[in-house]
Every structure is written in C-alpha cells, then in structure tokens.
Coordinates of C-alpha atoms in Angstrom, one line a residue:
V1 CA -0.1 0.2 0.0
A2 CA 2.9 2.3 1.1
S3 CA 4.4 1.8 -2.6
L4 CA 1.3 2.3 -4.0
L5 CA 1.0 5.4 -2.4
G6 CA 4.4 6.7 -3.0
L7 CA 3.6 6.6 -6.4
A8 CA 0.6 8.7 -5.6
L9 CA 2.6 11.0 -3.8
F10 CA 5.4 11.6 -5.5
G11 CA 4.9 10.3 -9.2
R12 CA 5.4 13.6 -10.9
V13 CA 9.2 14.1 -12.0
T14 CA 9.2 17.6 -12.5
L15 CA 9.3 19.8 -9.5
E16 CA 5.9 20.3 -7.5
S17 CA 4.8 23.4 -5.9
G18 CA 3.7 24.3 -2.7
P19 CA 0.2 24.4 -2.7
A20 CA 0.2 21.3 -5.0
L21 CA 2.2 19.0 -1.8
A22 CA 0.3 20.9 1.1
S23 CA -3.2 19.2 -0.9
K24 CA -1.7 15.9 -0.9
A25 CA -0.6 15.9 2.7
R26 CA -4.2 17.0 3.5
A27 CA -5.8 14.4 1.5
V28 CA -3.6 11.8 3.2
G29 CA -4.4 13.3 6.6
D30 CA -8.1 13.2 5.4
A31 CA -7.7 9.5 4.8
V32 CA -5.7 8.7 8.2
D33 CA -8.4 10.2 9.6
A34 CA -11.0 8.3 8.2
L35 CA -9.5 5.0 8.8
G36 CA -9.4 5.9 12.2
L37 CA -5.7 5.8 12.5
A38 CA -5.2 9.2 13.2
G39 CA -2.7 10.5 16.7
C40 CA -2.8 6.6 17.7
G41 CA 0.5 6.0 16.0
A42 CA -0.5 2.7 14.2
L43 CA -0.1 3.9 10.9
G44 CA 3.7 4.2 11.9
A45 CA 4.0 0.6 13.5
C46 CA 2.6 -0.5 10.1
L47 CA 4.5 0.9 7.5
E48 CA 7.6 -0.4 6.1
P49 CA 10.8 2.0 6.4
G50 CA 9.8 2.9 2.8
G51 CA 6.4 3.9 3.7
R52 CA 7.6 6.3 6.5
A53 CA 10.1 7.7 4.5
A54 CA 7.7 8.4 2.1
F55 CA 4.8 10.0 4.6
A56 CA 7.8 12.3 5.9
A57 CA 9.1 13.3 3.0
L58 CA 5.7 14.5 1.4
Q59 CA 5.6 16.5 5.1
H60 CA 8.7 18.0 5.0
A61 CA 8.1 19.6 0.9
A62 CA 4.6 20.8 1.8
Q63 CA 6.5 22.5 5.1
C64 CA 9.1 23.8 2.8
G65 CA 6.6 25.5 0.2
G66 CA 7.8 23.0 -2.4
E67 CA 10.6 21.7 -4.6
R68 CA 13.6 23.3 -5.9
K69 CA 15.9 21.8 -8.9
L70 CA 19.4 21.0 -7.8
P71 CA 21.2 20.0 -11.4
L72 CA 23.8 18.1 -11.1
T73 CA 26.6 16.7 -13.9
V74 CA 28.5 14.0 -12.7
R75 CA 30.6 11.0 -14.0
R76 CA 29.4 7.2 -12.7
S77 CA 33.3 6.8 -11.4
A78 CA 33.0 10.2 -9.7
A79 CA 29.3 10.9 -8.7
F80 CA 29.7 12.2 -5.1
S81 CA 33.2 13.7 -5.3
D82 CA 31.5 15.7 -9.0
A83 CA 28.3 16.8 -7.0
L84 CA 30.1 17.6 -3.7
E85 CA 31.9 20.3 -6.2
Q86 CA 29.0 21.3 -7.9
A87 CA 26.3 21.5 -5.2
P88 CA 27.6 25.2 -3.6
A89 CA 27.3 26.7 -7.3
A90 CA 23.6 25.0 -7.8
G91 CA 22.6 26.6 -4.5
L92 CA 22.5 24.0 -2.2
A93 CA 24.4 25.4 1.1
V94 CA 25.3 22.0 3.1
G95 CA 24.8 22.4 7.2
G96 CA 23.8 26.3 6.9
G97 CA 20.5 25.0 6.6
G98 CA 17.0 24.1 9.1
G99 CA 17.5 24.6 12.4
G100 CA 19.5 27.8 11.7
E101 CA 19.1 31.4 10.2
A102 CA 18.3 29.2 6.7
P103 CA 15.0 27.8 6.1
W104 CA 14.9 24.0 5.0
A105 CA 14.8 23.7 1.6
C106 CA 13.5 20.4 -0.7
F107 CA 15.8 19.4 -3.5
K108 CA 15.0 17.2 -6.5
V109 CA 17.8 16.5 -8.0
F110 CA 18.4 16.0 -11.5
P111 CA 21.5 14.4 -12.7
S112 CA 23.0 14.1 -15.8
F113 CA 25.8 11.4 -16.3
V114 CA 28.7 12.5 -18.4
D115 CA 29.7 9.5 -21.2
E116 CA 33.3 8.8 -19.9
H117 CA 34.1 7.2 -23.0
G118 CA 32.4 8.7 -25.9
G119 CA 32.6 12.2 -24.4
G120 CA 29.2 14.7 -24.2
I121 CA 26.5 14.5 -21.9
E122 CA 24.0 11.5 -22.2
A123 CA 20.1 12.0 -22.9
G124 CA 17.5 11.1 -20.8
E125 CA 15.8 12.8 -17.6
G126 CA 13.7 11.3 -14.6
H127 CA 13.5 9.1 -12.3
G128 CA 15.6 6.9 -13.5
P129 CA 19.0 8.6 -13.5
R130 CA 17.8 10.2 -10.2
K131 CA 18.0 6.7 -8.2
E132 CA 21.1 5.9 -10.2
F133 CA 22.7 8.9 -9.3
F134 CA 21.7 8.1 -5.6
E135 CA 23.1 4.5 -6.0
L136 CA 26.3 5.7 -7.6
A137 CA 27.1 8.3 -4.8
A138 CA 26.7 6.1 -2.1
A139 CA 28.8 3.9 -3.4
E140 CA 31.4 5.9 -4.0
M141 CA 31.0 7.1 -0.6
C142 CA 32.0 3.0 0.7
R143 CA 34.7 2.9 -1.8
T144 CA 38.3 4.2 -2.3
S145 CA 37.8 7.4 -4.3
S146 CA 40.4 10.3 -5.4
G147 CA 37.6 13.0 -4.8
T148 CA 36.8 13.0 -1.2
G149 CA 40.7 13.8 -0.6
G150 CA 40.7 11.3 2.7
S151 CA 44.0 9.6 3.9
A152 CA 44.4 8.4 6.8
D153 CA 46.7 10.6 8.0
G154 CA 44.2 13.7 7.4
G155 CA 46.0 14.7 4.1
T156 CA 44.5 15.7 1.1
G157 CA 45.7 13.4 -1.8
G158 CA 44.8 9.9 -0.5
S159 CA 41.9 7.7 -1.5
A160 CA 40.0 6.1 1.8
P161 CA 36.2 5.8 1.6
L162 CA 34.4 7.6 4.4
F163 CA 32.6 4.5 5.6
V164 CA 33.7 1.5 5.8
Y165 CA 32.3 -2.3 5.9
N166 CA 32.3 -3.8 9.4
R167 CA 31.8 -7.8 8.7
S168 CA 31.1 -8.5 11.8
A169 CA 28.4 -6.3 12.0
G170 CA 27.1 -6.9 8.4
C171 CA 26.7 -3.2 8.0
F172 CA 29.3 0.1 7.3
W173 CA 30.4 2.4 9.8
Y174 CA 32.4 5.4 9.9
N175 CA 36.1 5.1 8.5
A176 CA 37.8 5.5 12.1
A177 CA 41.6 5.7 10.2
L178 CA 40.8 9.5 8.8
Q179 CA 42.2 12.3 10.8
P180 CA 40.2 15.7 11.3
A181 CA 40.7 17.4 8.3
A182 CA 38.4 20.6 6.5
Q183 CA 38.1 18.8 3.5
L184 CA 36.7 15.4 5.3
R185 CA 34.5 17.6 7.1
E186 CA 33.1 18.9 4.3
A187 CA 32.8 15.6 2.3
Y188 CA 30.9 14.3 5.5
R189 CA 28.8 16.8 5.8
F190 CA 27.4 16.4 2.1
A191 CA 26.9 12.9 2.9
G192 CA 24.9 13.8 5.5
W193 CA 22.5 16.0 3.2
L194 CA 22.6 13.1 0.9
L195 CA 21.3 10.9 3.1
S196 CA 18.3 13.5 3.9
A197 CA 17.9 14.0 0.2
S198 CA 17.6 10.5 -0.6
V199 CA 14.8 10.2 1.5
L200 CA 13.1 13.5 0.0
N201 CA 13.8 11.9 -3.7
R202 CA 12.9 8.6 -2.6
C203 CA 15.7 7.2 -3.5
P204 CA 17.3 4.6 -1.7
L205 CA 21.5 4.7 -1.5
A206 CA 21.9 0.7 -1.8
V207 CA 24.2 0.4 1.3
R208 CA 23.4 -0.3 4.9
L209 CA 24.7 1.9 7.3
A210 CA 24.9 0.9 11.0
P211 CA 21.9 1.0 13.1
P212 CA 23.8 3.3 15.9
L213 CA 24.8 5.7 12.5
C214 CA 21.1 6.3 11.4
E215 CA 20.4 6.8 15.5
Q216 CA 23.2 9.5 15.9
L217 CA 21.3 11.2 12.9
L218 CA 18.0 11.4 14.2
V219 CA 18.2 12.5 17.4
G220 CA 21.7 13.9 17.5
V221 CA 24.9 13.2 18.6
D222 CA 24.6 15.2 21.7
V223 CA 21.3 13.4 23.2
Y224 CA 22.2 9.6 21.5
S225 CA 22.9 7.7 24.7
P226 CA 25.5 5.1 23.4
S227 CA 25.4 1.8 25.6
L228 CA 26.7 -2.0 25.7
E229 CA 23.4 -2.7 24.5
A230 CA 23.8 -0.8 21.0
L231 CA 26.9 -1.9 20.5
R232 CA 25.6 -5.0 20.7
W233 CA 23.3 -4.5 18.2
Y234 CA 25.6 -3.4 16.1
D235 CA 28.9 -5.3 16.3
P236 CA 28.1 -8.5 18.2
E237 CA 32.0 -9.3 18.2
A238 CA 33.3 -5.7 19.7
A239 CA 30.4 -6.5 22.5
A240 CA 31.2 -9.3 23.2
S241 CA 34.9 -8.5 24.0
V242 CA 34.2 -5.3 26.0
A243 CA 31.4 -8.0 27.7
R244 CA 34.8 -10.1 28.3
G245 CA 36.8 -7.1 29.6
A246 CA 34.0 -5.9 32.0
S247 CA 34.0 -9.4 33.7
L248 CA 37.7 -10.0 34.3
P249 CA 38.5 -10.3 38.4
R250 CA 39.1 -7.1 40.0
E251 CA 43.2 -6.3 39.8
Q252 CA 42.9 -7.3 35.6
L253 CA 40.1 -4.6 35.3
A254 CA 42.0 -2.3 37.0
A255 CA 45.3 -3.6 35.2
L256 CA 43.2 -2.9 31.8
A257 CA 41.4 0.0 32.8
E258 CA 43.9 1.6 33.5
M259 CA 45.8 1.8 30.2
E260 CA 42.7 2.5 28.6
G261 CA 43.0 5.7 30.7
L262 CA 40.4 5.1 33.1
P263 CA 40.8 4.9 36.6
A264 CA 42.1 1.5 38.3
E265 CA 38.8 2.0 40.6
T266 CA 36.7 1.8 37.5
S267 CA 33.7 -1.0 37.9
G268 CA 33.0 -3.9 35.1
E269 CA 30.0 -1.6 34.5
A270 CA 31.7 1.8 34.2
Y271 CA 34.2 0.1 32.0
A272 CA 31.5 -1.4 29.6
A273 CA 30.0 1.9 29.3
A274 CA 33.2 4.1 28.9
A275 CA 34.0 1.2 26.2
A276 CA 30.9 1.4 24.6
A277 CA 31.1 5.5 24.7
S278 CA 34.4 5.2 22.7
L279 CA 33.6 3.0 20.1
L280 CA 30.1 4.3 19.0
V281 CA 31.2 8.2 19.9
G282 CA 34.2 9.2 21.1
D283 CA 36.8 7.7 18.4
V284 CA 34.4 9.1 15.6
E285 CA 32.6 12.0 17.3
W286 CA 34.1 15.2 14.7
Q287 CA 32.9 12.7 12.2
A288 CA 29.4 11.9 13.3
R289 CA 29.1 15.4 14.0
A290 CA 29.9 16.4 9.8
L291 CA 27.7 14.1 8.8
A292 CA 24.8 15.1 11.5
E293 CA 25.0 18.3 10.1
G294 CA 24.5 17.6 6.5
F295 CA 21.4 15.3 7.7
Q296 CA 20.0 18.0 9.4
S297 CA 20.3 20.4 7.5
G298 CA 18.7 19.0 4.6
I299 CA 15.2 17.4 6.2
D300 CA 14.2 18.7 9.8
V301 CA 14.1 15.9 11.7
R302 CA 11.3 16.7 13.7
V303 CA 9.2 16.8 11.5
R304 CA 5.8 15.0 12.8
P305 CA 2.8 14.9 10.1
S306 CA 0.1 16.7 12.2
R307 CA -2.4 13.5 12.4
M308 CA -0.6 10.9 11.3
Q309 CA 2.1 9.8 14.1
V310 CA 4.7 8.1 11.3
A311 CA 8.0 8.7 12.7
P312 CA 9.6 5.8 13.1
P313 CA 9.8 3.8 16.7
P314 CA 12.7 3.7 18.7
S315 CA 15.5 1.1 18.0
P316 CA 15.8 -1.6 16.6
R317 CA 13.2 -0.3 14.0
V318 CA 14.5 3.1 14.0
A319 CA 17.9 1.6 12.1
R320 CA 16.0 0.3 9.2
L321 CA 16.3 3.7 7.6
C322 CA 19.6 2.9 7.0
E323 CA 18.9 -0.4 4.9
G324 CA 19.2 1.0 1.4
G325 CA 19.1 4.7 2.8

C-alpha cells in the first residue's frame, strides 16, 4: 500500500509546488482520519521504512513550500565527488540550513551523466537517472575514491573511503582511520545531506549503514546515549570483547582500565559503558557531528505529520531507515 501511495504522492518527475504538496498532505491526513488511525501511532507501526519515509518526505516538502531543482552533471565513476564540488554553485548550502537562520529547502535532484568513453552528456531525465545517481554516490562514499581527499593521516591527496564495511556487523560504519581535516568534514556534511535527500527524492542508497549511525542522525550526537546493548546490536563481536573485559577479576580489570586511561577503581559496568561510548561516539565524534550537521540541514528531523504519527519507533526499527538509505 505504501508503495502505491508513494507513486501517487511523488509520481511527478518535475518539480511540485507548495500548494500542490500541501493539498496532497491534507488528502493523506483526511484518509488517515477516515481510517481511524489519526494520532494513535498505528500507521507508523504498520508501515515499512519506505512508507514512513514517503509520508515524512511529503510533510517536509509541503512545509518547505515546494521543491527546488538541483541540477548536477556527474561522472558515474565519481558521482559523489562531482556532486560535492558542484552543489554550492547550484544553490545548495550544506550545514547552514534548517534549525539555524536559513530555512530548510526540499531539493529534487536532476542528474546528467557524462559519457566517459564517447564524450558529451548522455540523454535522459527522470526518476531512473535520479535513482542511479544516489546509488552511485553512496557506492563512492563506501569505496576508495580520489575525490574525497581522505588519506588516513588527514592529508588531501589520499583515497580512503568515508565509510568502511564491518564484517561482523554486516553494515557500514565511519572510517575511524581518518583524521580530522576541513575537506573531509565537508565531505561528511555533504554525505549527511545526501542521506536526507535520498528520503526526499525517494531514492534508496543501496548500502546498509550501521544502526547507531542512523540513530545519531535522528536524535543528534549530543542526545544519543551509547550503551553496551547498542554496541551489541551493531557489532556483536566488539560487544562480546568489551563484556569479557568488564567481567575480568578485579586486579586484571584495574590494569585494563588504567591501560585505557580510566581510573583503576573503575567497575566492570563503568568500563563497559566507557568502552561503548568510545567505540560508538568518541572515536568518530568529528565525523558523526559533520554527518549529522549535513543531514539535519537537509530535512527537519522534528517533522511529524499533524494527524499521522508515522515517525519511526525507537531501535531496532529506527535503524531500518539505514537499510538502503
């Protein structure tokens, strides 16, 4: 049902005006009222992530007063890098919008692909190229690329990916080997905006990001509460290692705590909490903040349709928003 509603709500390839989107939002609200689902939370519980995202996108676009066009001309081999470079000139200011002085804007991406073999620009426009752009950009964020300037030592000539695959967790996480650098912060901000734009453009990213990463985007890095349970949910192997350390005999635990910069009298519970906080936030805090800044400049995470409680529930279902974008 949500897929059919998505087609009905966002079937137009061209830009939609604020009044048209507001009319659709009212119509959906009326339908929810008629079904007796208004304000009860049942709609959000029944919808899959794509359905919840479609409703949130509609509400956000309506509140923005309509969609804005973001034209991008990119190479398939460097979709993320090319878009990152072109976005400011196209009118996109990542990190300075929503929640600050500038209002949120709902950008619909109109990509054009460079023919890297024959030269020129490929013909074609519509949701197909748009979906392909988001998939290509997400893939570049998670593989070696020359465009992000991300060497592990923070230099500008390297090619490290922004996100790396954690095999034990089965998802992507921040590349903790990267060191803070202005160019990398900008890349993470743009990656955050791209995540929000994937929701508004109905284009899954086709990569699975770590559940804690997604939760940090939604609640904010300062509000997010890391725990051993969250670590276990994300990375069972790492959580098991921390749990083993926390259960060591008193003397061995004291030695381990001191080795990791904690007081010798640290309890097992406190050690586990500190280790989880370090792995889930501390070790990647600059990246998490930059990503969240970009994400929250692209979409108002506080958006809650007035008559439709479709916000994703707390973990673990909240993290499914990260499955494919």
